[in-house]
Short mmCIF file of C-alpha atoms and ligand atoms in Angstrom, two decimals:
data_model
loop_
_atom_site.label_atom_id
_atom_site.label_comp_id
_atom_site.label_asym_id
_atom_site.label_seq_id
_atom_site.Cartn_x
_atom_site.Cartn_y
_atom_site.Cartn_z
CA MET A 1 0.02 0.18 0.02
CA VAL A 2 1.88 3.29 -0.97
CA SER A 3 0.45 6.53 0.43
CA ARG A 4 -1.75 9.23 -1.79
CA VAL A 5 0.22 12.12 -2.42
CA ILE A 6 -1.90 14.88 -2.38
CA PRO A 7 -0.19 18.14 -4.00
CA VAL A 8 -0.32 21.04 -2.16
CA ASP A 9 -1.08 24.62 -3.91
CA ASP A 10 1.31 26.58 -5.24
CA PHE A 11 4.52 28.22 -2.81
CA ASP A 12 7.10 30.51 -2.45
CA LEU A 13 9.85 29.24 0.21
CA VAL A 14 12.49 31.29 1.54
CA ILE A 15 15.27 29.31 3.40
CA PHE A 16 17.17 31.63 5.52
CA GLY A 17 20.28 29.95 6.23
CA ALA A 18 20.32 27.96 2.89
CA THR A 19 23.96 27.15 3.01
CA GLY A 20 23.70 25.66 6.55
CA ASP A 21 23.95 21.84 7.49
CA LEU A 22 19.84 21.93 8.14
CA ALA A 23 19.08 23.28 4.72
CA HIS A 24 21.99 20.53 3.19
CA ARG A 25 20.75 17.74 4.68
CA LYS A 26 17.47 17.93 5.63
CA ILE A 27 15.16 20.70 4.25
CA LEU A 28 16.74 20.53 0.23
CA PRO A 29 16.73 16.89 -0.04
CA GLY A 30 13.19 16.38 1.80
CA LEU A 31 12.03 19.35 -0.53
CA PHE A 32 13.71 17.22 -3.50
CA ARG A 33 11.71 14.22 -2.88
CA ARG A 34 8.43 15.52 -2.42
CA PHE A 35 8.78 17.27 -5.83
CA VAL A 36 9.93 13.67 -6.84
CA ALA A 37 6.64 12.25 -5.31
CA GLY A 38 4.41 15.17 -7.33
CA GLN A 39 3.74 17.19 -4.28
CA ILE A 40 5.10 20.54 -5.29
CA PRO A 41 3.64 22.27 -8.24
CA ALA A 42 6.18 22.42 -11.10
CA THR A 43 5.83 26.62 -10.54
CA SER A 44 6.52 26.57 -7.28
CA ARG A 45 9.64 28.37 -5.94
CA ILE A 46 12.74 27.81 -3.09
CA ILE A 47 14.44 30.65 -2.75
CA GLY A 48 18.29 30.51 -0.51
CA ALA A 49 18.94 33.12 1.65
CA ALA A 50 22.36 33.35 3.68
CA ARG A 51 25.36 35.74 3.65
CA THR A 52 27.46 33.92 1.55
CA GLU A 53 27.56 35.90 -1.67
CA GLN A 54 26.73 33.47 -4.48
CA ASP A 55 24.11 33.83 -7.78
CA ASP A 56 21.34 31.09 -8.43
CA HIS A 57 23.84 29.33 -10.55
CA ALA A 58 26.49 28.78 -7.44
CA PHE A 59 23.57 27.57 -5.39
CA ARG A 60 22.15 25.16 -7.49
CA ASP A 61 25.16 23.33 -7.75
CA GLU A 62 25.51 23.89 -3.53
CA ALA A 63 21.95 22.12 -3.50
CA ALA A 64 22.65 19.54 -6.43
CA ARG A 65 26.02 18.41 -4.24
CA ALA A 66 24.02 18.32 -1.05
CA ILE A 67 20.43 16.40 -2.68
CA SER A 68 22.88 13.78 -4.23
CA GLU A 69 24.64 12.70 -1.08
CA PHE A 70 21.92 12.83 1.67
CA ALA A 71 18.62 12.09 -0.80
CA GLY A 72 20.85 9.36 -2.79
CA VAL A 73 19.98 10.56 -6.01
CA LYS A 74 22.74 10.60 -9.37
CA ALA A 75 24.03 14.13 -9.65
CA ASN A 76 22.91 13.71 -13.77
CA ASP A 77 18.90 12.04 -12.73
CA PRO A 78 16.61 14.24 -14.95
CA ARG A 79 14.32 14.82 -11.89
CA LEU A 80 17.10 16.65 -10.11
CA ALA A 81 17.65 19.17 -12.87
CA GLN A 82 13.43 20.11 -12.74
CA PHE A 83 13.60 20.60 -8.96
CA LEU A 84 16.98 23.33 -9.29
CA ASP A 85 14.73 24.81 -11.77
CA LEU A 86 12.78 25.97 -8.76
CA LEU A 87 15.69 27.37 -6.95
CA GLY A 88 16.95 30.37 -6.34
CA TYR A 89 19.04 32.23 -3.96
CA VAL A 90 19.79 36.06 -2.56
CA ALA A 91 22.67 37.02 -0.50
CA ILE A 92 21.36 38.70 2.85
CA ASP A 93 23.08 39.38 6.22
CA ALA A 94 19.81 38.84 8.46
CA ARG A 95 21.50 41.88 10.50
CA GLY A 96 21.90 43.50 7.72
CA GLU A 97 19.87 46.27 4.66
CA GLY A 98 21.17 44.57 1.77
CA GLY A 99 19.39 41.93 -0.45
CA TRP A 100 15.28 42.39 1.08
CA THR A 101 14.49 44.41 -1.99
CA ASP A 102 16.02 41.74 -4.37
CA LEU A 103 14.15 39.15 -2.23
CA LYS A 104 10.51 40.97 -2.13
CA ALA A 105 11.08 41.19 -5.87
CA ARG A 106 10.99 37.16 -5.71
CA VAL A 107 8.21 36.64 -3.43
CA ARG A 108 4.92 36.61 -5.64
CA ASP A 109 1.97 37.57 -4.03
CA GLY A 110 -0.84 34.88 -4.98
CA ALA A 111 1.12 32.09 -3.71
CA VAL A 112 1.57 30.64 -0.54
CA GLN A 113 4.52 32.28 1.09
CA ALA A 114 6.31 30.54 3.74
CA PHE A 115 9.97 31.58 5.35
CA TYR A 116 11.92 28.90 6.74
CA PHE A 117 14.45 30.35 10.01
CA SER A 118 17.02 27.48 9.58
CA VAL A 119 19.26 29.96 11.29
CA ALA A 120 20.50 30.33 14.86
CA PRO A 121 17.74 31.98 17.08
CA ALA A 122 19.83 35.34 17.78
CA LEU A 123 19.04 36.08 14.34
CA PHE A 124 15.16 35.28 14.37
CA GLY A 125 14.21 38.60 15.71
CA ASP A 126 16.58 40.24 13.19
CA ILE A 127 14.87 38.32 10.17
CA ALA A 128 11.19 38.95 11.41
CA GLU A 129 11.72 42.65 11.86
CA ARG A 130 13.19 42.99 8.18
CA LEU A 131 10.45 40.86 6.82
CA ALA A 132 8.02 43.28 8.01
CA ASN A 133 10.09 46.39 7.03
CA PHE A 134 10.52 46.06 4.04
CA GLY A 135 6.87 44.82 3.30
CA ILE A 136 7.72 40.99 2.05
CA VAL A 137 5.14 39.69 4.22
CA ASP A 138 1.85 40.18 5.05
CA SER A 139 -1.00 38.34 7.72
CA ARG A 140 -0.77 35.44 4.92
CA SER A 141 2.43 34.84 5.51
CA ARG A 142 4.28 31.80 7.40
CA ILE A 143 6.90 31.39 9.06
CA VAL A 144 9.26 28.49 10.46
CA VAL A 145 11.45 28.32 13.40
CA GLU A 146 13.76 25.57 14.25
CA LYS A 147 15.08 24.37 17.75
CA PRO A 148 15.94 25.23 20.79
CA PHE A 149 13.07 27.45 21.35
CA GLY A 150 14.70 29.22 23.97
CA ARG A 151 17.16 27.91 26.70
CA ASP A 152 14.19 28.66 29.96
CA LEU A 153 11.25 30.40 30.05
CA ASP A 154 12.35 33.98 30.38
CA SER A 155 14.29 33.50 26.59
CA ALA A 156 11.37 31.38 25.11
CA ARG A 157 8.96 34.70 26.30
CA ALA A 158 11.30 37.00 24.75
CA LEU A 159 11.56 34.58 21.69
CA ASN A 160 7.83 34.45 21.67
CA ALA A 161 7.46 38.39 22.12
CA THR A 162 9.51 39.29 19.08
CA LEU A 163 8.27 37.04 16.92
CA ALA A 164 4.63 38.04 18.04
CA ARG A 165 5.88 41.84 17.03
CA HIS A 166 5.43 40.99 13.83
CA PHE A 167 3.80 37.81 13.05
CA ASP A 168 0.46 36.80 14.59
CA GLU A 169 0.07 32.94 16.30
CA HIS A 170 -1.70 31.54 13.41
CA GLN A 171 1.77 32.31 11.17
CA ILE A 172 4.10 30.63 13.38
CA TYR A 173 5.39 27.28 12.99
CA ARG A 174 8.15 25.97 15.30
CA ILE A 175 9.26 22.84 14.23
CA ASP A 176 9.57 19.41 16.91
CA HIS A 177 10.53 17.11 14.14
CA TYR A 178 9.52 14.12 16.31
CA LEU A 179 5.82 15.77 15.84
CA GLY A 180 6.35 14.72 12.19
CA LYS A 181 7.47 11.07 12.53
CA GLU A 182 4.78 8.51 11.18
CA THR A 183 4.57 6.67 14.95
CA VAL A 184 4.05 9.75 16.92
CA GLN A 185 1.21 10.42 14.60
CA ASN A 186 -0.14 7.13 14.87
CA LEU A 187 -0.63 7.27 18.47
CA MET A 188 -3.17 9.61 17.99
CA ALA A 189 -4.75 7.23 15.49
CA VAL A 190 -4.44 4.07 17.59
CA ARG A 191 -5.73 5.99 20.83
CA PHE A 192 -8.60 7.46 19.11
CA ALA A 193 -9.77 5.61 16.05
CA ASN A 194 -10.13 2.36 17.62
CA ILE A 195 -12.37 1.69 20.48
CA LEU A 196 -9.71 -0.85 21.85
CA PHE A 197 -6.98 0.80 23.54
CA GLU A 198 -8.69 4.10 24.98
CA PRO A 199 -11.33 2.78 27.83
CA LEU A 200 -8.01 0.98 29.32
CA TRP A 201 -6.20 4.20 29.15
CA ASN A 202 -6.01 5.59 32.49
CA ALA A 203 -4.73 4.91 36.10
CA GLN A 204 -7.17 2.12 36.58
CA PHE A 205 -5.60 -0.32 33.78
CA ILE A 206 -2.19 0.94 32.89
CA ASP A 207 0.52 0.27 35.58
CA HIS A 208 3.01 2.73 33.90
CA VAL A 209 4.60 3.86 30.62
CA GLN A 210 7.94 3.87 29.79
CA ILE A 211 9.53 6.56 27.12
CA THR A 212 13.08 5.94 25.69
CA VAL A 213 15.21 7.81 23.07
CA ALA A 214 18.43 5.74 23.18
CA GLU A 215 21.40 7.53 21.00
CA THR A 216 25.09 5.31 20.67
CA VAL A 217 26.81 8.96 19.29
CA GLY A 218 28.64 10.84 21.75
CA VAL A 219 28.71 14.47 21.56
CA ALA A 220 32.07 14.95 19.59
CA GLY A 221 32.03 17.68 17.04
CA ARG A 222 29.35 19.60 18.55
CA GLY A 223 30.57 19.13 22.32
CA SER A 224 30.79 23.32 23.34
CA TYR A 225 27.06 23.67 22.00
CA TYR A 226 25.74 20.69 23.49
CA ASP A 227 27.85 21.45 27.08
CA LYS A 228 25.19 24.68 27.40
CA SER A 229 22.64 22.36 26.30
CA GLY A 230 22.37 18.77 28.21
CA ALA A 231 20.09 16.14 27.76
CA ILE A 232 17.22 17.86 29.34
CA ARG A 233 17.26 20.86 27.38
CA ASP A 234 18.25 18.79 24.10
CA MET A 235 15.56 15.96 24.42
CA VAL A 236 12.72 16.15 27.12
CA GLN A 237 11.64 19.60 27.24
CA ASN A 238 10.71 19.44 23.86
CA HIS A 239 10.87 15.90 21.84
CA MET A 240 10.11 13.71 25.30
CA MET A 241 7.62 16.14 26.22
CA GLN A 242 5.84 16.40 23.24
CA LEU A 243 5.61 11.62 23.19
CA LEU A 244 3.90 12.06 26.87
CA CYS A 245 1.79 14.73 26.20
CA LEU A 246 0.43 12.34 22.88
CA ILE A 247 0.12 9.85 25.45
CA ALA A 248 -1.51 10.99 27.94
CA MET A 249 -3.68 13.87 26.54
CA GLU A 250 -7.40 13.82 26.69
CA PRO A 251 -9.50 12.91 23.03
CA PRO A 252 -9.37 16.56 21.53
CA TYR A 253 -13.07 17.45 19.98
CA HIS A 254 -11.59 17.44 16.49
CA PHE A 255 -8.21 16.58 14.96
CA ASP A 256 -7.89 20.46 14.53
CA PRO A 257 -4.94 22.35 15.57
CA ASP A 258 -5.84 24.18 18.32
CA ALA A 259 -8.00 21.43 19.62
CA VAL A 260 -5.18 19.10 19.57
CA ARG A 261 -2.78 21.38 21.39
CA ASP A 262 -4.90 23.00 23.90
CA GLU A 263 -4.99 18.86 24.95
CA LYS A 264 -1.30 18.88 25.27
CA LEU A 265 -0.95 22.30 27.20
CA LYS A 266 -3.21 20.98 29.96
CA VAL A 267 -1.15 17.12 30.08
CA ILE A 268 1.64 19.59 30.50
CA ARG A 269 0.57 21.89 32.98
CA ALA A 270 -0.66 19.05 35.13
CA LEU A 271 3.09 17.44 35.51
CA GLU A 272 3.93 17.54 39.56
CA PRO A 273 6.77 19.58 40.10
CA LEU A 274 9.91 16.46 40.08
CA GLU A 275 10.51 15.45 43.28
CA PRO A 276 14.93 15.14 43.60
CA GLY A 277 14.98 11.35 44.01
CA ASP A 278 13.05 11.11 41.28
CA ILE A 279 15.63 12.09 38.34
CA VAL A 280 19.18 10.48 37.89
CA ARG A 281 21.77 12.15 35.58
CA GLY A 282 24.47 10.22 33.99
CA GLN A 283 27.72 11.83 31.82
CA TYR A 284 29.48 8.73 29.88
CA GLN A 285 33.10 7.69 30.75
CA ALA A 286 35.89 7.11 28.89
CA ASP A 287 36.89 3.81 28.58
CA GLY A 288 40.34 3.76 27.34
CA ARG A 289 39.76 3.16 23.75
CA GLU A 290 37.03 5.95 23.45
CA PRO A 291 36.70 9.38 24.53
CA GLY A 292 34.73 10.56 27.48
CA TYR A 293 31.98 13.00 27.68
CA LEU A 294 34.68 15.78 29.23
CA ASP A 295 37.02 14.76 26.24
CA ASP A 296 33.77 15.21 23.86
CA SER A 297 32.73 18.61 25.39
CA GLU A 298 36.65 19.75 25.98
CA ASN A 299 35.59 21.25 29.16
CA PRO A 300 37.04 19.03 32.09
CA GLU A 301 34.98 20.31 34.90
CA SER A 302 31.90 19.82 32.80
CA ARG A 303 28.26 18.85 34.78
CA THR A 304 26.20 18.69 32.22
CA GLU A 305 24.55 15.48 31.91
CA SER A 306 24.42 13.64 28.58
CA TYR A 307 21.83 11.16 30.33
CA VAL A 308 18.91 11.67 32.28
CA ALA A 309 16.15 9.60 33.46
CA MET A 310 13.37 10.68 35.61
CA LYS A 311 9.83 9.62 37.12
CA VAL A 312 7.18 12.05 35.89
CA ARG A 313 3.74 11.95 37.73
CA ILE A 314 0.47 13.86 36.07
CA SER A 315 -1.66 15.09 38.78
CA ASN A 316 -5.19 14.76 37.02
CA TRP A 317 -8.07 12.29 37.42
CA ARG A 318 -7.29 9.96 34.37
CA TRP A 319 -3.39 9.67 35.31
CA GLN A 320 -3.41 9.42 39.16
CA GLY A 321 -0.66 6.92 40.26
CA THR A 322 0.21 5.87 37.29
CA PRO A 323 4.15 6.99 36.91
CA PHE A 324 5.64 7.65 33.31
CA TYR A 325 9.92 6.85 33.37
CA LEU A 326 11.54 8.99 30.76
CA ARG A 327 15.24 8.57 29.67
CA THR A 328 17.75 9.36 26.64
CA GLY A 329 21.36 9.47 26.37
CA LYS A 330 24.22 9.22 24.60
CA LYS A 331 26.42 6.57 23.67
CA LEU A 332 23.96 4.13 25.13
CA ARG A 333 24.03 0.31 23.92
CA ALA A 334 21.56 0.97 20.53
CA ARG A 335 19.69 3.63 18.84
CA THR A 336 16.08 3.27 19.61
CA SER A 337 13.33 5.39 20.13
CA GLU A 338 10.20 3.58 22.16
CA ILE A 339 7.25 4.26 24.21
CA ALA A 340 6.31 1.22 26.25
CA ILE A 341 2.65 0.54 28.21
CA THR A 342 2.53 -1.57 30.88
CA PHE A 343 -0.87 -2.67 31.74
CA LYS A 344 -1.63 -3.97 35.06
CA GLU A 345 -1.81 -7.57 35.64
CA PRO A 346 -5.44 -9.44 35.43
CA PRO A 347 -6.69 -9.24 38.83
CA HIS A 348 -7.36 -12.98 39.17
CA SER A 349 -5.82 -16.13 37.76
CA ILE A 350 -8.11 -18.79 36.63
CA PHE A 351 -5.26 -20.71 35.53
CA GLU A 352 -4.12 -21.91 38.92
CA ASP A 353 -1.21 -24.27 37.57
CA ALA A 354 -0.74 -22.65 34.00
CA GLY A 355 1.61 -20.01 35.26
CA ALA A 356 0.52 -16.46 36.04
CA PRO A 357 -0.32 -13.88 33.34
CA LYS A 358 1.88 -11.23 32.61
CA ALA A 359 0.52 -7.88 32.13
CA ASN A 360 -0.34 -6.88 28.53
CA GLU A 361 2.50 -4.49 27.31
CA LEU A 362 1.96 -2.18 24.13
CA VAL A 363 5.31 -0.75 22.47
CA ILE A 364 5.53 1.73 19.93
CA ARG A 365 8.59 1.59 18.12
CA LEU A 366 10.02 5.67 16.56
CA GLN A 367 13.09 4.00 15.39
CA PRO A 368 14.38 1.74 14.27
CA ASN A 369 11.85 -0.35 12.13
CA GLU A 370 8.80 1.82 13.37
CA GLY A 371 5.71 -0.03 14.03
CA MET A 372 3.91 -1.64 17.16
CA ASN A 373 3.82 -4.88 19.12
CA LEU A 374 1.33 -5.76 21.92
CA LYS A 375 2.00 -8.61 23.65
CA VAL A 376 -1.09 -10.97 24.62
CA MET A 377 -1.39 -13.90 26.80
CA ILE A 378 -2.15 -17.09 24.94
CA LYS A 379 -2.58 -20.87 25.35
CA GLU A 380 1.53 -22.21 24.69
CA PRO A 381 0.65 -24.80 21.35
CA GLY A 382 0.98 -28.43 21.75
CA PRO A 383 -0.46 -31.19 23.85
CA GLY A 384 1.10 -29.90 27.12
CA GLY A 385 -2.37 -28.80 28.64
CA MET A 386 -3.07 -25.45 29.75
CA ARG A 387 0.24 -23.63 29.77
CA LEU A 388 0.19 -20.08 29.14
CA VAL A 389 2.68 -17.77 27.06
CA GLN A 390 3.26 -14.29 26.06
CA VAL A 391 3.71 -13.84 22.46
CA PRO A 392 3.59 -10.28 20.57
CA LEU A 393 1.18 -9.31 17.93
CA ASP A 394 4.09 -7.73 16.26
CA MET A 395 2.95 -5.18 13.47
CA SER A 396 6.65 -3.87 11.72
CA PHE A 397 4.38 -0.59 9.91
CA ALA A 398 6.90 -1.86 6.90
CA ASP A 399 5.46 -5.17 6.51
CA ALA A 400 1.94 -4.30 7.13
CA LEU A 401 1.41 -1.52 4.96
CA GLY A 402 3.88 -3.32 2.11
CA THR A 403 6.34 -0.78 2.16
CA ASP A 404 10.03 -0.62 3.16
CA GLY A 405 9.59 3.06 4.29
CA SER A 406 11.68 4.40 1.85
CA ASP A 407 8.76 6.17 0.13
CA MET A 408 7.39 7.55 3.32
CA PRO A 409 7.85 10.83 3.70
CA ASP A 410 10.51 11.50 6.81
CA ALA A 411 9.48 14.54 9.09
CA TYR A 412 10.89 17.27 7.88
CA GLU A 413 9.17 16.83 4.57
CA ARG A 414 6.14 15.89 6.02
CA LEU A 415 6.53 18.79 8.15
CA ILE A 416 7.36 21.04 5.49
CA MET A 417 4.14 20.43 3.53
CA ASP A 418 1.91 21.06 6.19
CA VAL A 419 3.24 24.68 6.51
CA ILE A 420 2.34 24.77 2.91
CA ARG A 421 -1.24 23.42 3.67
CA GLY A 422 -1.18 26.02 6.50
CA ASN A 423 -1.72 22.77 9.18
CA GLN A 424 -0.28 23.55 12.59
CA THR A 425 -1.31 20.60 14.37
CA LEU A 426 2.46 18.77 14.22
CA PHE A 427 3.84 22.33 15.41
CA MET A 428 4.14 23.78 18.99
CA ARG A 429 1.75 26.64 20.24
CA GLY A 430 3.86 29.16 21.94
CA ASP A 431 2.10 28.69 25.31
CA GLU A 432 3.05 24.68 25.15
CA VAL A 433 6.79 25.44 24.71
CA GLU A 434 6.83 28.26 27.89
CA ALA A 435 4.43 25.85 30.15
CA ALA A 436 7.45 23.07 29.19
CA TRP A 437 10.14 25.31 30.33
CA ALA A 438 8.21 26.59 33.31
CA TRP A 439 8.41 22.87 34.57
CA THR A 440 11.58 22.34 33.12
CA ASP A 441 13.22 25.31 34.76
CA PRO A 442 13.04 24.72 38.09
CA ILE A 443 15.00 20.92 37.25
CA ILE A 444 17.52 22.50 35.94
CA ASP A 445 18.03 25.50 38.86
CA ALA A 446 18.01 23.28 41.17
CA TRP A 447 20.89 21.00 39.47
CA GLU A 448 22.76 23.83 38.77
CA ASP A 449 22.70 25.00 42.34
CA SER A 450 23.56 21.92 43.70
CA LYS A 451 27.62 20.47 43.58
CA ARG A 452 26.57 17.38 42.50
CA LEU A 453 28.30 15.43 40.10
CA PRO A 454 26.16 13.32 37.46
CA GLU A 455 26.56 9.64 37.74
CA PRO A 456 28.96 7.86 35.33
CA TYR A 457 28.29 5.64 33.05
CA ASP A 458 29.91 2.95 30.24
CA ALA A 459 29.66 3.69 26.68
CA GLY A 460 27.48 1.10 25.37
CA SER A 461 25.72 0.39 28.39
CA SER A 462 21.90 1.28 29.51
CA GLY A 463 22.99 4.05 31.50
CA PRO A 464 23.85 4.77 35.06
CA GLU A 465 23.47 2.44 38.19
CA GLU A 466 21.70 4.75 39.16
CA ALA A 467 19.30 4.92 37.05
CA LEU A 468 18.41 0.97 37.57
CA ARG A 469 17.74 2.10 40.83
CA LEU A 470 15.04 4.86 40.04
CA MET A 471 12.75 1.60 38.58
CA HIS A 472 14.21 -1.06 41.11
CA ARG A 473 12.55 1.49 43.90
CA ASP A 474 9.56 0.82 42.33
CA ASN A 475 9.59 -2.50 41.98
CA ARG A 476 9.60 -1.85 38.29
CA ARG A 477 12.59 -2.38 35.75
CA TRP A 478 13.77 -0.51 32.47
CA ARG A 479 13.15 -2.39 29.08
CA GLU A 480 16.20 -3.57 27.42
CA ILE A 481 17.64 -1.07 25.11
CA ARG A 482 18.05 -2.82 21.86
CA ALA A 483 17.88 -1.91 18.04
P1 NAP B 1 24.98 26.25 10.21
O1 NAP B 1 24.81 24.78 9.74
O2 NAP B 1 25.60 26.63 11.14
O3 NAP B 1 24.05 27.17 9.26
C1 NAP B 1 23.85 28.22 9.82
C2 NAP B 1 23.45 29.36 8.48
O4 NAP B 1 22.64 30.40 8.71
C3 NAP B 1 24.04 29.30 7.38
O5 NAP B 1 23.30 29.21 6.02
C4 NAP B 1 24.76 31.05 7.60
O6 NAP B 1 24.85 30.82 6.01
C5 NAP B 1 23.42 31.14 7.70
N1 NAP B 1 23.70 32.66 8.55
C6 NAP B 1 24.97 32.95 9.51
N2 NAP B 1 24.61 33.88 10.23
C7 NAP B 1 23.92 35.05 9.29
C8 NAP B 1 23.41 36.02 9.07
N3 NAP B 1 23.61 37.50 9.99
N4 NAP B 1 22.49 36.42 7.99
C9 NAP B 1 21.73 35.91 7.25
N5 NAP B 1 22.55 34.04 7.01
C10 NAP B 1 23.25 33.87 8.37
O7 NAP B 1 23.66 25.52 11.24
P2 NAP B 1 22.27 24.55 10.73
O8 NAP B 1 22.93 23.57 11.37
O9 NAP B 1 21.91 24.73 9.80
O10 NAP B 1 20.91 24.85 11.88
C11 NAP B 1 20.33 26.40 11.50
C12 NAP B 1 19.33 26.23 12.54
O11 NAP B 1 18.67 24.69 12.64
C13 NAP B 1 19.59 26.77 14.13
O12 NAP B 1 18.52 27.06 15.14
C14 NAP B 1 19.70 24.76 14.62
O13 NAP B 1 19.94 24.73 16.33
C15 NAP B 1 18.55 24.38 13.94
N6 NAP B 1 18.63 22.56 13.73
C16 NAP B 1 19.78 22.34 13.46
C17 NAP B 1 19.77 20.74 13.61
C18 NAP B 1 20.53 20.16 12.51
O14 NAP B 1 20.62 18.77 11.97
N7 NAP B 1 21.72 20.81 11.62
C19 NAP B 1 18.60 20.00 13.77
C20 NAP B 1 18.01 20.65 14.79
C21 NAP B 1 17.55 22.09 14.52
P3 NAP B 1 26.11 31.70 5.78
O15 NAP B 1 26.93 31.62 6.85
O16 NAP B 1 26.79 31.90 4.24
O17 NAP B 1 25.52 33.62 5.91
#
C-alpha cells in the first residue's frame, strides 16, 4: 500500500540559512523527494538566503551536491535538474539592509508564502523585523522556526514576544521534528480511531509508561554546543514532552490544531514538580578506547548531563498513580526510540497450574523499524495441557503496509508540506513551549544550585546504575535498550 500523495498549493518558500547543515541534510533533500513524489507544483519556488555571496547557479550547484549526498540521487538524474529549476538565491545578512528588496521582488503575491528560519535563534528577531519592514510579509505569510526555542522560560518568552511583534500565532510554525514522525501521529490514530485502547487508557488499567530515546553517538564535534544544553534541554523539554503529551492527553474534540494543542497544554500544566529523588543524571565516561563526555565537551569540569532518567507524575483524574518514566542518553547500547505502555496484571487468574498471566504491554517503536507490538497471553500450543505463554502481536509498518518506508516522507518533509497546507497540528504553540519550560526550569535550576556530579556510565551500556535503582525502588524494571 503506497500512501496517497495530495499536491500542495503553489508556494514560494524562502530558506534563511540555506547554506547551512540543516538545509543541506534535511530541508533541500526533503523538498526534492516531495517534488519527485509529485507533491510540489512545478511552478513553486524555493529561494535560498544567507550571507554567502553567490548567484542562483552557484546555489543550484550547492543544492545538487547536498541532494546527491543526502537523498542518494545521481547527479545526472533528470528529476534533479527539474527540481533545481525551482531554486533561486539571494545574498542577505539577517542584520544588514542589503538584499531584502531583491527578495521582495522575488516573492509572488498570489502563492502561499513561507519563510523558514534555519539559522541561529539569535537571528530570528532580525529576520522577522526586516521581513516586516521591507513589506515582504503580510498576514497570510507563514514562518517556520527551528529548535532550540529558548533555553529557559525567560528566553522562550522573549523569543515569542519578538516573533509576536510581526506575526500572529497562526502564522508561526515551531518545528519539533519528532512530531513529524509517522509513528508519533499513529499514536493519535491508535488511541482515537480504535475503541480497543481508549477505555483502558488510564491509571486503573495502566501500571506505568516508559519513554526511551537512546542514541549511540556521543557529542564529539558539537561538544561546546551540547555542553550549554544537556539532555534535559536538548531532548526532554521538547521531544519527550511532546511524546508524553500525546500519550497522556484527553481526546481532542476534533483533529484540529488548536483542539489538539489545547489538550497537550493541559497535560504539561498537570505535571507535578519533580522530586529530587526522581531524577538521575549521567555522563558517559572514557573507557581507554573511546573518549568520555569530558573529552568530547572539552570542558574538564563540565557537569552537563549526557543522560537523564526521570519519574514523572501527572496530577489529574486519568493518571493519578500511574508514573511515566522517561530516559534519554548518548553513547548508549543501541539507537532506539520507543514508548512502552505496561498494563496492570489481570486481577485474578483462573489458570492455577498454567503459570501466572503476565501484564499486557503495548510498545510503540519510533525507530528503528517503526511499528507496534502488543504482548498478549495465549495458550502454549501443543498437547501439554493449559500452559500460558506471552507472545507478541507484532506489526512492523513496513510489513503491514507493504512498504520498506523509503516512499514515506521523513519528518521534515511532512512538516514542510504541512506548513504549505497551513496545518499547525504538528507544530508547538507558543504557550505549550512556555509551559514546558516552566516545568523544566526548576529542575535545571536545582541542579545548577547543587554541587552534585552526574553519575558516570560506560559507553555502550544502558546508562548509570543509579537509573536502574530509580525503577527498582518502585519494583519495576526498564525495558532493555536494543535496536
Ligand atoms: P549552520 O550549519 O551553522 O548554518 C547556519 C546558516 O545560517 C548558514 O546558512 C549561514 O550561512 C546562515 N547565517 C549565519 N549568520 C547569518 C546572518 N547573519 N544572516 C544570514 N544568514 C546567516 O546551522 P544549522 O545546523 O543549519 O542550523 C540551523 C538552525 O537549525 C539552528 O537554529 C539549529 O539550532 C537548528 N537545528 C539544526 C539541526 C541540524 O541537524 N543541523 C537540527 C535541529 C535544529 P552564511 O554563513 O552563508 O550566512
